[in-house]
mmCIF file of C-alpha atoms in Angstrom:
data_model
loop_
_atom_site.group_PDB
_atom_site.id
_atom_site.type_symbol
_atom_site.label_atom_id
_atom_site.label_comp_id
_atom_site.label_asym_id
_atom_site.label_seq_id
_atom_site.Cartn_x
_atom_site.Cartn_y
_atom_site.Cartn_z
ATOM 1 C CA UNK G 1 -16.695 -28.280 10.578
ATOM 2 C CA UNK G 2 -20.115 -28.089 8.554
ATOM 3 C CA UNK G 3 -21.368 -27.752 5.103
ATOM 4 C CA UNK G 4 -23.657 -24.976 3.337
ATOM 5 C CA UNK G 5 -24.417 -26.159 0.408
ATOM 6 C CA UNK G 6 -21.337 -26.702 -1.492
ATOM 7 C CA UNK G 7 -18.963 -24.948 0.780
ATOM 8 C CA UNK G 8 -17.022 -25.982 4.161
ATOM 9 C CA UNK G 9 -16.962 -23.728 6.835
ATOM 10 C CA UNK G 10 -14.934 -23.991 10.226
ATOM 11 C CA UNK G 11 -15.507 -22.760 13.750
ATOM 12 C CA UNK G 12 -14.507 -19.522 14.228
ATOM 13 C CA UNK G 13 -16.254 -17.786 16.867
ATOM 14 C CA UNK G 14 -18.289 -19.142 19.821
ATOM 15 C CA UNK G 15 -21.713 -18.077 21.753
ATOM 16 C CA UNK G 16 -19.713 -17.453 24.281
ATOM 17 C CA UNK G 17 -17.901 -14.640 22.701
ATOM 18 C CA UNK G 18 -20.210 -13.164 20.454
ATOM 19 C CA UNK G 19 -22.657 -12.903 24.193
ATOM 20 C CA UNK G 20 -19.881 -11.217 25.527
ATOM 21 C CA UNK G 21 -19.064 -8.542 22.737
ATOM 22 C CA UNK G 22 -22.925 -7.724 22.436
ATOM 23 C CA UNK G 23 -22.881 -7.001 26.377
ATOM 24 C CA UNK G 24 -19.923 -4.747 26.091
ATOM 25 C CA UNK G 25 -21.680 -2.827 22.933
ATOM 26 C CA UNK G 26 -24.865 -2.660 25.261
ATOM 27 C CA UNK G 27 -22.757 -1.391 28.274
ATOM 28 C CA UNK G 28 -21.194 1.407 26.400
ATOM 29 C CA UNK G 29 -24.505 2.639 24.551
ATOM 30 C CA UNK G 30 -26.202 2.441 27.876
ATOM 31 C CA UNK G 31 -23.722 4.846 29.402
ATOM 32 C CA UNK G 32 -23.964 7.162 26.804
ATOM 33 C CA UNK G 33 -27.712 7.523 26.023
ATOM 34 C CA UNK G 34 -28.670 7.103 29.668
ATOM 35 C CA UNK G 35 -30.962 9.804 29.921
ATOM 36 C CA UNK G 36 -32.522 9.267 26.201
ATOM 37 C CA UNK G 37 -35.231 6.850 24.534
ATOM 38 C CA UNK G 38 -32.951 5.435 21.750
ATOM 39 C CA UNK G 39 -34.341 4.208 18.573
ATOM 40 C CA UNK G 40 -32.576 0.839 17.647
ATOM 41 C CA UNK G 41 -32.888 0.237 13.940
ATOM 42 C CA UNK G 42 -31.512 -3.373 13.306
ATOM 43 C CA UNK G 43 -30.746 -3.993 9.285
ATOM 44 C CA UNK G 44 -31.967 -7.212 7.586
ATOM 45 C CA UNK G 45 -31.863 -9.738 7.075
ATOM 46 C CA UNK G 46 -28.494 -10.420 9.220
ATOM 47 C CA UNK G 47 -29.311 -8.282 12.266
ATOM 48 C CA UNK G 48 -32.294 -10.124 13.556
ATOM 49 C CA UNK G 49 -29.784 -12.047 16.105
ATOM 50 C CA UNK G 50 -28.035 -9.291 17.048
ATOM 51 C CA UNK G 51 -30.854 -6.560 17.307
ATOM 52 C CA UNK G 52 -33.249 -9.172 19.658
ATOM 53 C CA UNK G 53 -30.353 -10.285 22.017
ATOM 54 C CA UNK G 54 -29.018 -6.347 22.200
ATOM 55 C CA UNK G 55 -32.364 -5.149 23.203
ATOM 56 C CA UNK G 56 -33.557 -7.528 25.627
ATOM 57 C CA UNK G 57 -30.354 -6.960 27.326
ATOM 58 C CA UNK G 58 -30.438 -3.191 27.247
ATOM 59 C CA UNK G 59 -31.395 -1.891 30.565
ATOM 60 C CA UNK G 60 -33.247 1.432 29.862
ATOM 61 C CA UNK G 61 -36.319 2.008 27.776
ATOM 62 C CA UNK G 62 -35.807 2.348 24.138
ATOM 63 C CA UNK G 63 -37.755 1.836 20.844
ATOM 64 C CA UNK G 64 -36.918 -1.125 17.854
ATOM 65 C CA UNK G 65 -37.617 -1.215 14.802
ATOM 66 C CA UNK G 66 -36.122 -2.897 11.723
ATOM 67 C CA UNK G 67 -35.576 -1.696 7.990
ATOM 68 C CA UNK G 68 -34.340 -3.583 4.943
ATOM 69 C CA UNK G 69 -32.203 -2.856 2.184
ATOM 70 C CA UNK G 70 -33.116 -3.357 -1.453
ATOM 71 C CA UNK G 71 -32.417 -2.704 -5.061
ATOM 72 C CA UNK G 72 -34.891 -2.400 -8.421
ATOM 73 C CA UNK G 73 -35.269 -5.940 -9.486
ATOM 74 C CA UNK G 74 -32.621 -6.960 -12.292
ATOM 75 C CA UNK G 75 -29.647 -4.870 -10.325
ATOM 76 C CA UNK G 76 -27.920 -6.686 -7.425
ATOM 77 C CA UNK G 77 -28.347 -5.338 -4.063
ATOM 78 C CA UNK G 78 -24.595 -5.500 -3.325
ATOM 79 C CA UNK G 79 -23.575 -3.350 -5.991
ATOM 80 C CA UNK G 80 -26.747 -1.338 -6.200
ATOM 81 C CA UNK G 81 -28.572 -0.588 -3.085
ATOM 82 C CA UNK G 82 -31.609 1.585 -4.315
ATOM 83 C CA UNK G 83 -34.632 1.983 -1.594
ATOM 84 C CA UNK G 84 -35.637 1.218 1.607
ATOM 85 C CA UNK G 85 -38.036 -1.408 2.917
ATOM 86 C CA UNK G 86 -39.633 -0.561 6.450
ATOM 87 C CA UNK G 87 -38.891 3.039 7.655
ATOM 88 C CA UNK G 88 -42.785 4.470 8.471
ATOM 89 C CA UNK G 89 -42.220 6.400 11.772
ATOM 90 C CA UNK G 90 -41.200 10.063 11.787
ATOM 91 C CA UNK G 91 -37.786 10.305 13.215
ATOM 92 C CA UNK G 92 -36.955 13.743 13.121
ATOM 93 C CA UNK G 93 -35.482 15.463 16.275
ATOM 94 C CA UNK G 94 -34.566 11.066 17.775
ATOM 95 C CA UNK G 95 -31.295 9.476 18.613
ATOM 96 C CA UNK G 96 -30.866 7.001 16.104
ATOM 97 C CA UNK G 97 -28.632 3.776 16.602
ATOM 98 C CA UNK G 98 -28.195 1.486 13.946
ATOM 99 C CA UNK G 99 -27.294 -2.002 14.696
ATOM 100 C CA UNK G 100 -25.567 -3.819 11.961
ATOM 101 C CA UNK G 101 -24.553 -7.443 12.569
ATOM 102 C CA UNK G 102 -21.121 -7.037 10.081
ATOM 103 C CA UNK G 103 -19.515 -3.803 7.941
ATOM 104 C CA UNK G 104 -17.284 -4.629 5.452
ATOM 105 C CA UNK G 105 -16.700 -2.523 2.122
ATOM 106 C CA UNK G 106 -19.046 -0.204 3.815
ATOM 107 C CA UNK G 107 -21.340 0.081 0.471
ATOM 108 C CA UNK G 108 -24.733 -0.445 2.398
ATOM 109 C CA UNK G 109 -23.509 1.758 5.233
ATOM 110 C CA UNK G 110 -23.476 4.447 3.221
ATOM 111 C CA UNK G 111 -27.135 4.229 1.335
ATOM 112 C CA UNK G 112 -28.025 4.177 5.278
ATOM 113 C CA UNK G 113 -26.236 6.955 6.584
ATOM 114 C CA UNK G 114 -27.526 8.929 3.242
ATOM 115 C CA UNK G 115 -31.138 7.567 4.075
ATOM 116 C CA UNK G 116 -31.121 8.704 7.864
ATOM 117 C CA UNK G 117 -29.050 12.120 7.689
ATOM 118 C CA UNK G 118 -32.453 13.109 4.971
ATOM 119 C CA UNK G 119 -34.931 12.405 7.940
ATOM 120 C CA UNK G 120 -33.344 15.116 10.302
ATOM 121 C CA UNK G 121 -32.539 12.636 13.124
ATOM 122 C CA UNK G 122 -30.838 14.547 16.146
ATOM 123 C CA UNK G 123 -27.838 12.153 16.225
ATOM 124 C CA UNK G 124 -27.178 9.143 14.199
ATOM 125 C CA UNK G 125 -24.818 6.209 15.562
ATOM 126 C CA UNK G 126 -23.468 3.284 14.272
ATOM 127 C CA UNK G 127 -22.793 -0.160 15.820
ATOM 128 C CA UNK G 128 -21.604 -3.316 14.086
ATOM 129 C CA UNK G 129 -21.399 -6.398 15.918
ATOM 130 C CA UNK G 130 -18.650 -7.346 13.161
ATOM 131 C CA UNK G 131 -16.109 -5.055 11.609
ATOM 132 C CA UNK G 132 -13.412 -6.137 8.713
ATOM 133 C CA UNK G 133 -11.180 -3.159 8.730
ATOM 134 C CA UNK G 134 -8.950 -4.766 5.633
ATOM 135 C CA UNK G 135 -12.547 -4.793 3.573
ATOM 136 C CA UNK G 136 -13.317 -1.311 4.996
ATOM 137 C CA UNK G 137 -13.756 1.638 1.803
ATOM 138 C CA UNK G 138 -15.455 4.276 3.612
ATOM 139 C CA UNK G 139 -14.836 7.288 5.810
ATOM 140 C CA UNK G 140 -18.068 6.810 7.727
ATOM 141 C CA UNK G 141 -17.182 6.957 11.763
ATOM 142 C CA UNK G 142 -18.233 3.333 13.291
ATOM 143 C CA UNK G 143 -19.629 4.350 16.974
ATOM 144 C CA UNK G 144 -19.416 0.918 18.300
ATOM 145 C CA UNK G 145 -17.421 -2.047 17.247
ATOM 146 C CA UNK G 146 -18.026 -5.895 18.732
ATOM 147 C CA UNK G 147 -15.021 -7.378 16.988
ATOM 148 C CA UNK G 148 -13.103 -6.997 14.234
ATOM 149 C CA UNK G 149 -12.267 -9.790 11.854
ATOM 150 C CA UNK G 150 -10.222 -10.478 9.016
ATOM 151 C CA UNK G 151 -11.784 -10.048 5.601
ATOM 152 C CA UNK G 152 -12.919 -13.348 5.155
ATOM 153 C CA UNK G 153 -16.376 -14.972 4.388
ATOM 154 C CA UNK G 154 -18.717 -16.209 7.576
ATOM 155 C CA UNK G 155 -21.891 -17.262 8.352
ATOM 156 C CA UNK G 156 -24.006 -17.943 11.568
ATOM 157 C CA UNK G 157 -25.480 -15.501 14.406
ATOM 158 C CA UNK G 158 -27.903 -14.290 11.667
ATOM 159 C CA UNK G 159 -25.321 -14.096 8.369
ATOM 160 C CA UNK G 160 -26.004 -16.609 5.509
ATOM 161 C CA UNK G 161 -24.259 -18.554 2.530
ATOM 162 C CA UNK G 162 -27.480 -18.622 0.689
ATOM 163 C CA UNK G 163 -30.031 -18.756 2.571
ATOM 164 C CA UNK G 164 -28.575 -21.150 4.717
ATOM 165 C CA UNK G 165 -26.544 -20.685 8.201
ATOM 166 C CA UNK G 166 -28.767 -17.562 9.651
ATOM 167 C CA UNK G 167 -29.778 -20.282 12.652
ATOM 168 C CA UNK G 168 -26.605 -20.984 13.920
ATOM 169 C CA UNK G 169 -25.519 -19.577 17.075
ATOM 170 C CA UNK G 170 -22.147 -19.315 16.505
ATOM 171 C CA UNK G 171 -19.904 -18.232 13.667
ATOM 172 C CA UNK G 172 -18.191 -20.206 11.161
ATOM 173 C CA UNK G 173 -15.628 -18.739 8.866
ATOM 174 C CA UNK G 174 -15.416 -19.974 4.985
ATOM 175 C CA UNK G 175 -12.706 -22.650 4.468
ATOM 176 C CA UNK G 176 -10.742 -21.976 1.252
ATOM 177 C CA UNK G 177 -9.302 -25.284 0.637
ATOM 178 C CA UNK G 178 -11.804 -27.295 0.702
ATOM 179 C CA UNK G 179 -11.041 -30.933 -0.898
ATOM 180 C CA UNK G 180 -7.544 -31.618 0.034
ATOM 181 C CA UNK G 181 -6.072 -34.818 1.870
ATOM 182 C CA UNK G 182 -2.811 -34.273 3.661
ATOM 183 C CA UNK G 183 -0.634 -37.265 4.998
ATOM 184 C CA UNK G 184 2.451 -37.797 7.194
ATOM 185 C CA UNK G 185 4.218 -40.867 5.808
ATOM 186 C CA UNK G 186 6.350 -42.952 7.771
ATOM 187 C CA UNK G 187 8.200 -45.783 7.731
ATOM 188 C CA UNK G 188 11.473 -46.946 9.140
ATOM 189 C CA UNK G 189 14.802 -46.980 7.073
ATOM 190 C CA UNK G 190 14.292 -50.006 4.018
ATOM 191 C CA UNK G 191 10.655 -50.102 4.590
ATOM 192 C CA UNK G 192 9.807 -48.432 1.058
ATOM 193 C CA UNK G 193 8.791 -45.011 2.325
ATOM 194 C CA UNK G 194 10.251 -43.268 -0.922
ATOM 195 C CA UNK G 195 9.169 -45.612 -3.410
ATOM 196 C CA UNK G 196 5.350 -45.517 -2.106
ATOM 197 C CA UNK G 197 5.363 -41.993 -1.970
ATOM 198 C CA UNK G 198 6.224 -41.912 -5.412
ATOM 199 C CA UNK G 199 3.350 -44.026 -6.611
ATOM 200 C CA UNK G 200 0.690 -42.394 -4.384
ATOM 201 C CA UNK G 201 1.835 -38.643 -5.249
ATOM 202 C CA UNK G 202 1.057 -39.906 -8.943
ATOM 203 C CA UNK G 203 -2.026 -41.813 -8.126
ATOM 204 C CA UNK G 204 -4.027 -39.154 -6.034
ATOM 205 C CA UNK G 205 -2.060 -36.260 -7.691
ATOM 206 C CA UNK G 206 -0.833 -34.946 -4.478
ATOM 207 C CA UNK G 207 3.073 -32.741 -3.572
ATOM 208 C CA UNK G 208 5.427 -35.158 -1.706
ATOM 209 C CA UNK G 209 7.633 -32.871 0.235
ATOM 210 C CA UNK G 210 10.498 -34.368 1.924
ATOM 211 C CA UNK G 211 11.901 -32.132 4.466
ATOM 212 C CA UNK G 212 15.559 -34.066 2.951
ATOM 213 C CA UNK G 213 15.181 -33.122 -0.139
ATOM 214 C CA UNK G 214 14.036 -29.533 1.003
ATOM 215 C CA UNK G 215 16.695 -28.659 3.114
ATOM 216 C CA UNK G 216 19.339 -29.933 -0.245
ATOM 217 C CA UNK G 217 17.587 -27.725 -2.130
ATOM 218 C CA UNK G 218 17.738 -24.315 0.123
ATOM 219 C CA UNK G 219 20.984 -24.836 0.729
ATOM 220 C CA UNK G 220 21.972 -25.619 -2.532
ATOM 221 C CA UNK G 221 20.239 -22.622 -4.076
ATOM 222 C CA UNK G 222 21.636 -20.711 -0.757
ATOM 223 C CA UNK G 223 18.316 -19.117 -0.295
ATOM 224 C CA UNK G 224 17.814 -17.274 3.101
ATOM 225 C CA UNK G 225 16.435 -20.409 4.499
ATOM 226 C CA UNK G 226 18.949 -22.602 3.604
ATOM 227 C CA UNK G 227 21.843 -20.017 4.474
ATOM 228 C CA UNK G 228 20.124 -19.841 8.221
ATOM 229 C CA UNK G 229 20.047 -23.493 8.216
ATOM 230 C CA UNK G 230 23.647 -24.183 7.030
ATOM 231 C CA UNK G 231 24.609 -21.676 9.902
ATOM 232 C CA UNK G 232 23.013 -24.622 12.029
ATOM 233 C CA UNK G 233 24.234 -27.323 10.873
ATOM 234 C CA UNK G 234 27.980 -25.702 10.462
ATOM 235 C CA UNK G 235 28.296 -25.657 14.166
ATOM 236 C CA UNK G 236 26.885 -28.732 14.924
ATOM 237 C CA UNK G 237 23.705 -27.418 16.234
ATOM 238 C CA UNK G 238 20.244 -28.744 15.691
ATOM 239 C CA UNK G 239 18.075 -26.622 12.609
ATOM 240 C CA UNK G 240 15.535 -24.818 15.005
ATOM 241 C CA UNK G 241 11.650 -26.059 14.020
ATOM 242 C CA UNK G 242 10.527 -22.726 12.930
ATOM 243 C CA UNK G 243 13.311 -22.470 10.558
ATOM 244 C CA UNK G 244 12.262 -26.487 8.832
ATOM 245 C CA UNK G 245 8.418 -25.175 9.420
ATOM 246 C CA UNK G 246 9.429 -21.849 7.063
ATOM 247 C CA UNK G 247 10.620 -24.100 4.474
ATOM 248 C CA UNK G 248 7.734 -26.458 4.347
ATOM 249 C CA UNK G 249 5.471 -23.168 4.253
ATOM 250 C CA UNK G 250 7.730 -21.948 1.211
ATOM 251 C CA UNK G 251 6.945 -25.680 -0.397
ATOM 252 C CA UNK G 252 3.091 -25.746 0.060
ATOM 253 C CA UNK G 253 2.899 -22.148 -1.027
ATOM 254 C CA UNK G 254 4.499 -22.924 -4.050
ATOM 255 C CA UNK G 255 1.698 -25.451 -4.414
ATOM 256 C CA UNK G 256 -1.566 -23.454 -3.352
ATOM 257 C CA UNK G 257 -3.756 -25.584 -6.187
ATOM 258 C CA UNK G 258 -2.319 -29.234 -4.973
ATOM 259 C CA UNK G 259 -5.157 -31.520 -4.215
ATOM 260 C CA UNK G 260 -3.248 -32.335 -0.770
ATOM 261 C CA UNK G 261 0.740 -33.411 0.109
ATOM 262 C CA UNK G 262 2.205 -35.973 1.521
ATOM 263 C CA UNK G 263 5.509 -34.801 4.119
ATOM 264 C CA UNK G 264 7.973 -37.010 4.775
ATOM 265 C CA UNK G 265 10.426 -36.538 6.983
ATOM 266 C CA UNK G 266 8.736 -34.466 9.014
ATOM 267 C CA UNK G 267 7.108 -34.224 11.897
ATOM 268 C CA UNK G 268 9.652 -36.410 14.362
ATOM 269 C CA UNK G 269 8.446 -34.678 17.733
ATOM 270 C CA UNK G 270 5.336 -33.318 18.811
ATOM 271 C CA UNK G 271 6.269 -30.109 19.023
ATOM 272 C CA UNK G 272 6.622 -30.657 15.334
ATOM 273 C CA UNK G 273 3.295 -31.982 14.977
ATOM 274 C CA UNK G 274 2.128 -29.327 16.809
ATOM 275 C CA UNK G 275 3.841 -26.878 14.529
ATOM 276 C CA UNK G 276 2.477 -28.290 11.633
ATOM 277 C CA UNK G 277 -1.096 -28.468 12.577
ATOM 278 C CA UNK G 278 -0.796 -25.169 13.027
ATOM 279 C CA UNK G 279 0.645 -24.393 9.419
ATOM 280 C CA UNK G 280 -2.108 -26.355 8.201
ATOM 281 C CA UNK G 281 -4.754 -24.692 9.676
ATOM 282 C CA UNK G 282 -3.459 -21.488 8.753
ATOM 283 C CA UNK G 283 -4.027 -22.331 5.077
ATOM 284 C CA UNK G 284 -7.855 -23.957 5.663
ATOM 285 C CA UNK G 285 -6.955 -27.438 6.072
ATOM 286 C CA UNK G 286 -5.019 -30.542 8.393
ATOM 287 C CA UNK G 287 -3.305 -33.747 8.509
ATOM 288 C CA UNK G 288 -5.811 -36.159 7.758
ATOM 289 C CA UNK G 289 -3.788 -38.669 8.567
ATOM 290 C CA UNK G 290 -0.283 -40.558 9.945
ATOM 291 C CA UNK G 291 0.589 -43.552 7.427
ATOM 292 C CA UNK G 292 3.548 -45.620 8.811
ATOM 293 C CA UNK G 293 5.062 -49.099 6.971
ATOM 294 C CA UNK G 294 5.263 -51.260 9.190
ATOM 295 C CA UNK G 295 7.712 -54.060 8.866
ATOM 296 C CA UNK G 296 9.846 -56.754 10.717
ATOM 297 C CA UNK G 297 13.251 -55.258 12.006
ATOM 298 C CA UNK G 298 15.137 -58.221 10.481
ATOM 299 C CA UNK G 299 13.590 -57.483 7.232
ATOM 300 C CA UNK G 300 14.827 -54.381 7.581
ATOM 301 C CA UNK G 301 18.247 -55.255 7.911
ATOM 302 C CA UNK G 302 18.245 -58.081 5.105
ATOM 303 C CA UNK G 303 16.811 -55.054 2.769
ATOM 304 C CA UNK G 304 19.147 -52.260 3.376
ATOM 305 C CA UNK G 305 22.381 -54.583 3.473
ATOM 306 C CA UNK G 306 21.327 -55.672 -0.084
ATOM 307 C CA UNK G 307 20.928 -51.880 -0.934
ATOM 308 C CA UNK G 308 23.962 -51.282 0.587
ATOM 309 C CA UNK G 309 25.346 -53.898 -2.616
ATOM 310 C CA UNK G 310 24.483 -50.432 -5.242
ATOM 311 C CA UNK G 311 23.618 -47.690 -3.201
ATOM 312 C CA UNK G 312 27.066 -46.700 -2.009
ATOM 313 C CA UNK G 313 25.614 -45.572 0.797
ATOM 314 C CA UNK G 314 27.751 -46.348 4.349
ATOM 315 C CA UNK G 315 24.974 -46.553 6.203
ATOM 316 C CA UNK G 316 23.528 -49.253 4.385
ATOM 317 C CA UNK G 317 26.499 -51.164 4.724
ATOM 318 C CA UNK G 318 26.848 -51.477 8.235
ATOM 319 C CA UNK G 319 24.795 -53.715 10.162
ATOM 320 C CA UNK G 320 25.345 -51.844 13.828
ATOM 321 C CA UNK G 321 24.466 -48.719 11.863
ATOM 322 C CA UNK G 322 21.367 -50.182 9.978
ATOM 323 C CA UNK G 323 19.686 -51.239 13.707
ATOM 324 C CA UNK G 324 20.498 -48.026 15.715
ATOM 325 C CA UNK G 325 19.001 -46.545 12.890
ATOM 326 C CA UNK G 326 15.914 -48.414 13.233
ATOM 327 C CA UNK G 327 15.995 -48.318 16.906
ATOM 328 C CA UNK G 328 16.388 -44.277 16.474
ATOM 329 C CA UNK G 329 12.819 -44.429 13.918
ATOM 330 C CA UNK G 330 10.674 -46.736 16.897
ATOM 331 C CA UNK G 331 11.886 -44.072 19.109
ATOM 332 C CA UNK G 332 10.918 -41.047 17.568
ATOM 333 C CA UNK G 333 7.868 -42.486 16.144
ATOM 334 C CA UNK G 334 6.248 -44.136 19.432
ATOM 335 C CA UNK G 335 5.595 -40.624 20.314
ATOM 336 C CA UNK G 336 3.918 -39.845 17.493
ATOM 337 C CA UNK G 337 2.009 -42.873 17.094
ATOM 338 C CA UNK G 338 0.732 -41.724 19.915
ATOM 339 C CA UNK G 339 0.083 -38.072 19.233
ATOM 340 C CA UNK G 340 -1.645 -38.744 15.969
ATOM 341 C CA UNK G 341 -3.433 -41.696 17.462
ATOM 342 C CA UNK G 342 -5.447 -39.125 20.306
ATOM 343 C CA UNK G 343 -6.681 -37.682 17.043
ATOM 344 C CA UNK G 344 -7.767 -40.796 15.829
ATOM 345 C CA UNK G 345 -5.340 -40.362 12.286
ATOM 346 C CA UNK G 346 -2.545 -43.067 12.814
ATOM 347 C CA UNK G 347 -2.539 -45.673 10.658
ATOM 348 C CA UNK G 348 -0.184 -48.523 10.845
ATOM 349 C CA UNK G 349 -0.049 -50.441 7.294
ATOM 350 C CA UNK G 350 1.947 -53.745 6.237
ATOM 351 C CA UNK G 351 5.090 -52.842 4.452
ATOM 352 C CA UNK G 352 5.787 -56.507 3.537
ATOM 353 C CA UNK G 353 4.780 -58.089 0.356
ATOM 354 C CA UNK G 354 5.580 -56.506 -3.254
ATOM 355 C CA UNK G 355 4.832 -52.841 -4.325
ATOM 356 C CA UNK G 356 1.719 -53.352 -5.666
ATOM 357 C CA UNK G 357 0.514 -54.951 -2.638
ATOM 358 C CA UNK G 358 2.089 -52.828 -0.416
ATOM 359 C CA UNK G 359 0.475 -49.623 -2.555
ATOM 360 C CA UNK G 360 -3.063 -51.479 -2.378
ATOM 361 C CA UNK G 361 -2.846 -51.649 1.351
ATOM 362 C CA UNK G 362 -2.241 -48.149 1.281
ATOM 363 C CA UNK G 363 -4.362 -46.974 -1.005
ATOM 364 C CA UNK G 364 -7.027 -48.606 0.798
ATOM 365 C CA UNK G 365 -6.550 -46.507 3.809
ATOM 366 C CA UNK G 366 -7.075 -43.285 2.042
ATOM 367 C CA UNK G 367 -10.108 -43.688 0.045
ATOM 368 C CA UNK G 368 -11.414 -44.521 3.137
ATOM 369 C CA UNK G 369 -9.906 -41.058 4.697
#
């Protein structure tokens, strides 16, 4: 990831592939216009990339030139596009190819179609390295298309934030949330998970979303979710991961303006993590980080029997229950340890000691994050 200015921006297209749409585009204009002396006209200021590397690769002879777009000063040029900077050779009778390095709205497509049909060209064609067909408002034919991308904001290969980003050989697309901290808590059964949660949710104003408390609530409120998921758990069968993935999606969606969340609960397998890495970079962010309380196994048995006192829980009651249900927690979390570990985000954290303490050590890991 890198920043322009004040903005984040994320890898989104290589060298690699932008190289190998411009040698399709020059392929197919090559095969066409064999027999003809094209006249490239690359657009500025984003076209400089793609007009250089296009015509040193084309393989017959052909003339370049470049224009730019402008408007009267006060006006901007993206909603006023008045006069053209650069056109001084008669082109009447040519084959004219414009080479654009993105369309979207189509606005200064237009001024240049308007611009070029005037000088009595023979045949006008347009190719775009970049097309956003969602952002597309016009009912000008595009020629030649590199590859189309959603209607989002990028820079590199020539396109700026600014001034800043033409250099870049690759293409970065804009990341839309761009200061939240995400963390998977864990901790095994009497180790305080629920109580920290609560005091770090408050402290660093982030969503805790536990996939318990999520599932109570869809099937409480018998939403389609939670209906699919009862249907599940009715027959004994285990919830399917897209189905607990939908709900979490439904939770952080609810909560587009959150300054990060904390899940607990959830992931338990990598798949999961997997799964939501992938919901996470879907909305422009990721887990920074896996936070698990670590504490002594007898511990954990002294501290859920004396729940077990006033929680009326069974499963606090039970000794034999209490330690399969730690030795269930080591199992499912080795494998994450060591998931989240490869991406250098576990963090293991003292659960012993008060609150406070226990909320300092925490705490201490993510203002560091």
């Amino acid at each position: 990831m890198i920043q322009l200015h004040d903005k984040f921006f994320k890898p989104f297209i290589s060298a690699e592939e932008i190289e190998t749409a411009v040698d399709r585009l020059v392929a197919e204009i090559a095969n066409d216009f064999a027999d003809e002396v094209p006249v490239f006209v690359g657009v500025l200021n984003g076209s400089f990339m793609f007009t250089s590397d296009f015509v040193k690769k084309y393989p017959h002879p052909c003339e370049v030139t470049f224009i730019k777009l402008a408007s009267y000063e006060g006006l901007k040029s993206s909603e006023d596009i008045q006069r053209l900077i650069g056109l001084t050779q008669d082109l009447t009778g040519r084959t004219v190819i414009i080479l654009e390095d993105i369309i979207d709205s189509g606005k200064t497509l237009a001024e240049v179609y308007r611009i070029f049909k005037n000088e009595k060209v023979k045949t006008l064609k347009i190719a775009t390295l970049f097309f956003k067909p969602e952002a597309y408002k016009k009912d000008f034919k595009l020629h030649y298309v590199g590859i189309k991308i959603p209607d989002k904001f990028i820079v590199g290969y020539g396109l700026d934030y600014d001034h800043l980003g033409r250099d870049l050989p690759e293409i970065y697309q804009i990341k839309e949330t761009q200061h939240m901290t995400n963390l998977v808590l864990f901790g095994p059964p009497g180790a305080g998970k629920g109580t920290q949660a609560d005091f770090l949710k408050e402290k660093y104003n982030l969503v805790h979303i536990s996939t318990g408390d999520v599932f109570r609530y869809n099937i409480k409120n018998e939403t389609a979710l939670g209906m699919l998921a009862k249907s599940y758990i009715d027959k004994g069968a285990l919830v399917p991961d897209q189905v607990t993935i939908d709900m979490l999606n439904a939770e952080v969606e609810k909560n587009t303006d959150a300054n990060g969340f904390i899940f607990d609960g959830f992931p338990r397998t990598n798949a999961q993590a997997d799964a939501l890495d992938e919901l996470m970079d879907s909305k422009d962010s990721q887990i920074n980080a896996m936070i698990a309380l670590e504490v002594d196994d007898e511990i954990l048995v002294e501290r859920l029997l004396k729940r077990g006192e006033t929680s009326g829980r069974a499963d606090d009651a039970d000794e034999s229950v209490i330690r399969n249900r730690i030795k269930v927690y080591y199992a499912e979390t080795a494998i994450l340890k060591d998931y989240y570990t490869a991406q250098d985000k576990y963090y293991g954290v003292n659960g012993v000691g008060s609150i406070e303490e226990i909320t300092k050590r925490l705490s201490s890991v993510i203002d560091a994050l």
